[in-house]
JSON list of C-alpha atoms in Angstrom, two decimals:
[
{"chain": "A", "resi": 1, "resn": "UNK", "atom": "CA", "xyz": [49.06, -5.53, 82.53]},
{"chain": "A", "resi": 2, "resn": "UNK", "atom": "CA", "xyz": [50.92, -3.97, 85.01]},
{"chain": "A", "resi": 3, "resn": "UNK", "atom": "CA", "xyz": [51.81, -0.87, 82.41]},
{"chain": "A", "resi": 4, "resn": "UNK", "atom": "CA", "xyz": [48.31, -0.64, 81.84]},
{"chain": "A", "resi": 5, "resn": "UNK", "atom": "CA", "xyz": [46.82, -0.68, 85.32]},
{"chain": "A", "resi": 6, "resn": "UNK", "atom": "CA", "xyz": [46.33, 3.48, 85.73]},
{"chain": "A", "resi": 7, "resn": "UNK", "atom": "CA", "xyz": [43.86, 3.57, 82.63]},
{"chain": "A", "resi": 8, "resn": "UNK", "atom": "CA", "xyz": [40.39, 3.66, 84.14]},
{"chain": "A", "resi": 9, "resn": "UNK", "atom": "CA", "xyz": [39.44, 1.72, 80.91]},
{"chain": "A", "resi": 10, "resn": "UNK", "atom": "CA", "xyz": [41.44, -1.30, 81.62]},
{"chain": "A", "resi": 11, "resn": "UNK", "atom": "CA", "xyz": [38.82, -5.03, 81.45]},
{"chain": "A", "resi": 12, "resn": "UNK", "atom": "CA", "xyz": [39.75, -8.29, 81.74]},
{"chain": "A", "resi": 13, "resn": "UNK", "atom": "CA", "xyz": [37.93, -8.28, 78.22]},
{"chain": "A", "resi": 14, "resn": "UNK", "atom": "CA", "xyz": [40.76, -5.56, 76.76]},
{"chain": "A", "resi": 15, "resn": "UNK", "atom": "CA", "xyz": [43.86, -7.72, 78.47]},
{"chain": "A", "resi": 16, "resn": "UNK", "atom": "CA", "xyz": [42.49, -11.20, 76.52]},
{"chain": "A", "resi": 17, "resn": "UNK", "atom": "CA", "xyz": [42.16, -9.68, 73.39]},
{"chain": "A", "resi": 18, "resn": "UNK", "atom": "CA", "xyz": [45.49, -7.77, 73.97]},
{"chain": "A", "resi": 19, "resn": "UNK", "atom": "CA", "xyz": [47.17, -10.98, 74.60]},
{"chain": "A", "resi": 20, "resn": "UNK", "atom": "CA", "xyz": [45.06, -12.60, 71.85]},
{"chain": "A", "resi": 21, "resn": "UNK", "atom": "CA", "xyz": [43.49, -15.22, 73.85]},
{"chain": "A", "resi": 22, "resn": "UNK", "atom": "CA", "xyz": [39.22, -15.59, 74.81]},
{"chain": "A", "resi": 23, "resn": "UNK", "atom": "CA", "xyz": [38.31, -13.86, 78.65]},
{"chain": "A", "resi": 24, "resn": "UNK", "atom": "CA", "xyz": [37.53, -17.50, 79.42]},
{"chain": "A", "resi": 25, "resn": "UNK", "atom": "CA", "xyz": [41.25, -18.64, 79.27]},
{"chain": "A", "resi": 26, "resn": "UNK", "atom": "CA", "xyz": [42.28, -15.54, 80.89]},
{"chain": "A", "resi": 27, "resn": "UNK", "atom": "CA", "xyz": [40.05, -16.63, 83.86]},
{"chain": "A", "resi": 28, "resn": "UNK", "atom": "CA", "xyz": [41.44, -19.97, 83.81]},
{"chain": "A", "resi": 29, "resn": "UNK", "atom": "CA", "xyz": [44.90, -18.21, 84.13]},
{"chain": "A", "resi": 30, "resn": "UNK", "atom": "CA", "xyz": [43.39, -16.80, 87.50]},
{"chain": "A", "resi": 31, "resn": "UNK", "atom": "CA", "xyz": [41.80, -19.11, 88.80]},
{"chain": "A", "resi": 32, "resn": "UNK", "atom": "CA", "xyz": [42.23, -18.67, 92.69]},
{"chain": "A", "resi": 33, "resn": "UNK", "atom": "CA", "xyz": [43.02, -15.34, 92.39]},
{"chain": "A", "resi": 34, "resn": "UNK", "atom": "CA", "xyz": [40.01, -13.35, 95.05]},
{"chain": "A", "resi": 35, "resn": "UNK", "atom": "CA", "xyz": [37.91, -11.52, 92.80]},
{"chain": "A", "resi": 36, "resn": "UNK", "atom": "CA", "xyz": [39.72, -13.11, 89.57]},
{"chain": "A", "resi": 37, "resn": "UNK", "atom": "CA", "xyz": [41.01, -10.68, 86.93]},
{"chain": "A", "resi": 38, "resn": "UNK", "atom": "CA", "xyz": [39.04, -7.87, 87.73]},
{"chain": "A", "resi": 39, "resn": "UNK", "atom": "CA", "xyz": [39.94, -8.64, 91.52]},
{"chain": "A", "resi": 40, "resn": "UNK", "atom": "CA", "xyz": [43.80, -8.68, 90.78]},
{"chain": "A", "resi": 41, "resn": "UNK", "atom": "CA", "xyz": [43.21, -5.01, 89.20]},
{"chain": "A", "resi": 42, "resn": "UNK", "atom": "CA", "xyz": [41.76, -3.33, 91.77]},
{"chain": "A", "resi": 43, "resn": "UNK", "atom": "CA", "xyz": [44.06, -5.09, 94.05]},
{"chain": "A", "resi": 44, "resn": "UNK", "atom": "CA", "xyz": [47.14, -3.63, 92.91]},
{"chain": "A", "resi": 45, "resn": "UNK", "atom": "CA", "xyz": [45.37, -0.26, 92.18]},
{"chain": "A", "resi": 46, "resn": "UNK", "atom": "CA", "xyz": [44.47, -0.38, 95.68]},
{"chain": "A", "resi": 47, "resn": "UNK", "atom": "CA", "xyz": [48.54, -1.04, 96.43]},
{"chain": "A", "resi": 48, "resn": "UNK", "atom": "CA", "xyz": [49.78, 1.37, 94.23]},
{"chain": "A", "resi": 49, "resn": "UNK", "atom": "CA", "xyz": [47.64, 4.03, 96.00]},
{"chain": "A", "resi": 50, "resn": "UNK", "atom": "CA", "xyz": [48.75, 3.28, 99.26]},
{"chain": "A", "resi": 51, "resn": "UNK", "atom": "CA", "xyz": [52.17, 3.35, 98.28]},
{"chain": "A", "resi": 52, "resn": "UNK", "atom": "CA", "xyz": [51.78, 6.61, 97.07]},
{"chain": "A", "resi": 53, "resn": "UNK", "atom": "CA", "xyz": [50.22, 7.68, 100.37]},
{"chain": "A", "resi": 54, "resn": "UNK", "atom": "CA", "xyz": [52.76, 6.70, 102.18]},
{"chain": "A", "resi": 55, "resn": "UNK", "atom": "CA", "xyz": [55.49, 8.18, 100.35]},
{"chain": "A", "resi": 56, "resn": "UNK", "atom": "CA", "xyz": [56.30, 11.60, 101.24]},
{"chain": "A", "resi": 57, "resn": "UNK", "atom": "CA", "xyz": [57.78, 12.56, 98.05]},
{"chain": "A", "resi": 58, "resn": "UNK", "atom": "CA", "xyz": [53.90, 12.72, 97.05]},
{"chain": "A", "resi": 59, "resn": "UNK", "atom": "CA", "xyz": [52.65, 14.48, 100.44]},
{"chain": "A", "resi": 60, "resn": "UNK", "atom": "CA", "xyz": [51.60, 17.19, 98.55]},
{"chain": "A", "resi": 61, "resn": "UNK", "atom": "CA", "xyz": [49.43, 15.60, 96.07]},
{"chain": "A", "resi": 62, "resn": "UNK", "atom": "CA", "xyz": [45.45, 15.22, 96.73]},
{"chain": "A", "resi": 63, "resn": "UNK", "atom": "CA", "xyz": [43.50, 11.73, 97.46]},
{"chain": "A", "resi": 64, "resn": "UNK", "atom": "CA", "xyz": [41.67, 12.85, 94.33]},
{"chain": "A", "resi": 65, "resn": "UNK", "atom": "CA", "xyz": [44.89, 12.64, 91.97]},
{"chain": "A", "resi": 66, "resn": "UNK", "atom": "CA", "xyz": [46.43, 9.94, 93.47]},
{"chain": "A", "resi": 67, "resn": "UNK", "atom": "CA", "xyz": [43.23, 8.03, 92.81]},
{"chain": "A", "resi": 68, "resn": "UNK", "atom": "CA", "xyz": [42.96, 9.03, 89.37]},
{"chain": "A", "resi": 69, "resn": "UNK", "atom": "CA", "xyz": [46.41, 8.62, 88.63]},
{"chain": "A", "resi": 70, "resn": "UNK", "atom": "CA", "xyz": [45.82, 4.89, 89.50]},
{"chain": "A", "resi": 71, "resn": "UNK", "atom": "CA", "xyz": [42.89, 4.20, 87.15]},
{"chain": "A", "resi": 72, "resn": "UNK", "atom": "CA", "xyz": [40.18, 5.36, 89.73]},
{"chain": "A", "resi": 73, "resn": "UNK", "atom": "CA", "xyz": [37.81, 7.91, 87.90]},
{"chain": "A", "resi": 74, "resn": "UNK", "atom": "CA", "xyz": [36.09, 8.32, 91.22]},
{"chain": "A", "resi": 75, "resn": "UNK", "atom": "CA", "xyz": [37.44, 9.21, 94.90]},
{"chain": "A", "resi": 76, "resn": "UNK", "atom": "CA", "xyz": [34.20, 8.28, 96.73]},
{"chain": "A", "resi": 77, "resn": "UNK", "atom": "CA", "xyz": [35.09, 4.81, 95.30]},
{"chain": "A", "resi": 78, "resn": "UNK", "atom": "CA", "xyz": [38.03, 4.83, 95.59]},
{"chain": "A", "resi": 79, "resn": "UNK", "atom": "CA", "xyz": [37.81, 5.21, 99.96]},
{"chain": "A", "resi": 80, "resn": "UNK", "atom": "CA", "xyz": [35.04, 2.81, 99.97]},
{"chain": "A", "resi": 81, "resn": "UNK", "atom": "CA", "xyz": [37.58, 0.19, 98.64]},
{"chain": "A", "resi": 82, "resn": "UNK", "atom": "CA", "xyz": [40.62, 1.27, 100.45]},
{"chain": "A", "resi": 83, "resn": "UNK", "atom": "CA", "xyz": [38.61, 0.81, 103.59]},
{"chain": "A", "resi": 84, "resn": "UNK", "atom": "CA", "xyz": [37.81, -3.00, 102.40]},
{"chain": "A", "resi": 85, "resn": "UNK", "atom": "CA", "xyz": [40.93, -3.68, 101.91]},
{"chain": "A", "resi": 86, "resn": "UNK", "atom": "CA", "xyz": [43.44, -1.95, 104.56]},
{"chain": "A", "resi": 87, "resn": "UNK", "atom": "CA", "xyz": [40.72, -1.28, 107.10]},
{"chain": "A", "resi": 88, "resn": "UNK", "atom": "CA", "xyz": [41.42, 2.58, 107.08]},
{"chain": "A", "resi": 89, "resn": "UNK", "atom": "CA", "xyz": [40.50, 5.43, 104.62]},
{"chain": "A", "resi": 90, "resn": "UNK", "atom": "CA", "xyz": [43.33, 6.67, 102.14]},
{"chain": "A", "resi": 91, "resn": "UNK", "atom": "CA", "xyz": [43.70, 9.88, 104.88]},
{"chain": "A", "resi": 92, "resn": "UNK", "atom": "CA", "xyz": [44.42, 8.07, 107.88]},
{"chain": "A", "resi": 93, "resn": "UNK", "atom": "CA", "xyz": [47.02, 6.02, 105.73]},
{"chain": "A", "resi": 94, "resn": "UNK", "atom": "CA", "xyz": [48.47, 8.96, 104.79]},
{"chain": "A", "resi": 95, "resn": "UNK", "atom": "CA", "xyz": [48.22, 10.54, 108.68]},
{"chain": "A", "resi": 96, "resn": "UNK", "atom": "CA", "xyz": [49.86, 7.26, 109.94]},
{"chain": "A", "resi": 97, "resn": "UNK", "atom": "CA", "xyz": [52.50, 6.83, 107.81]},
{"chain": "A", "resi": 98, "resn": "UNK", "atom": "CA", "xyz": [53.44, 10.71, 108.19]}
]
């Protein structure tokens, strides 16, 4: 899953069948997880991203690409759920951290 997080098209409905098991028992297997399967993918998009901000070997790259890169096919989407989750948009992560 991890491999797969940066396409856009990733679904908790594409993970069961690529582990050949029903969506159901895939949401059993995340059960407590905040926002369950779906919620664990944006989650570590979400970290991926901000790791990315923060690294200065990819200073130079846009919001836009960083958020595509990372399965977002939308920035304006992409800030609205950075702000959720870190309480800052993706630019002042990247102004803080530089």
């Amino acid at each position: 899953m991890e491999k797969r997080l940066a396409d856009p098209t990733l679904t908790p409905q594409k993970i069961a069948q690529a582990y050949g098991i029903s969506a159901r028992a895939l949401y059993l297997l995340f059960d407590g997880e905040p926002g369950a399967v779906a919620g664990w993918i944006l989650n570590r998009r979400l970290e991926r991203i901000h790791a990315d901000l923060i690294n200065p070997a990819c200073s130079t790259d846009a919001i836009a690409v960083i958020a595509y890169r990372h399965g977002f096919r939308n920035a304006a989407h992409l800030s609205r759920r950075f702000r959720q989750k870190f309480d800052m948009s993706p630019r002042e992560a990247r102004q803080k951290a530089s």
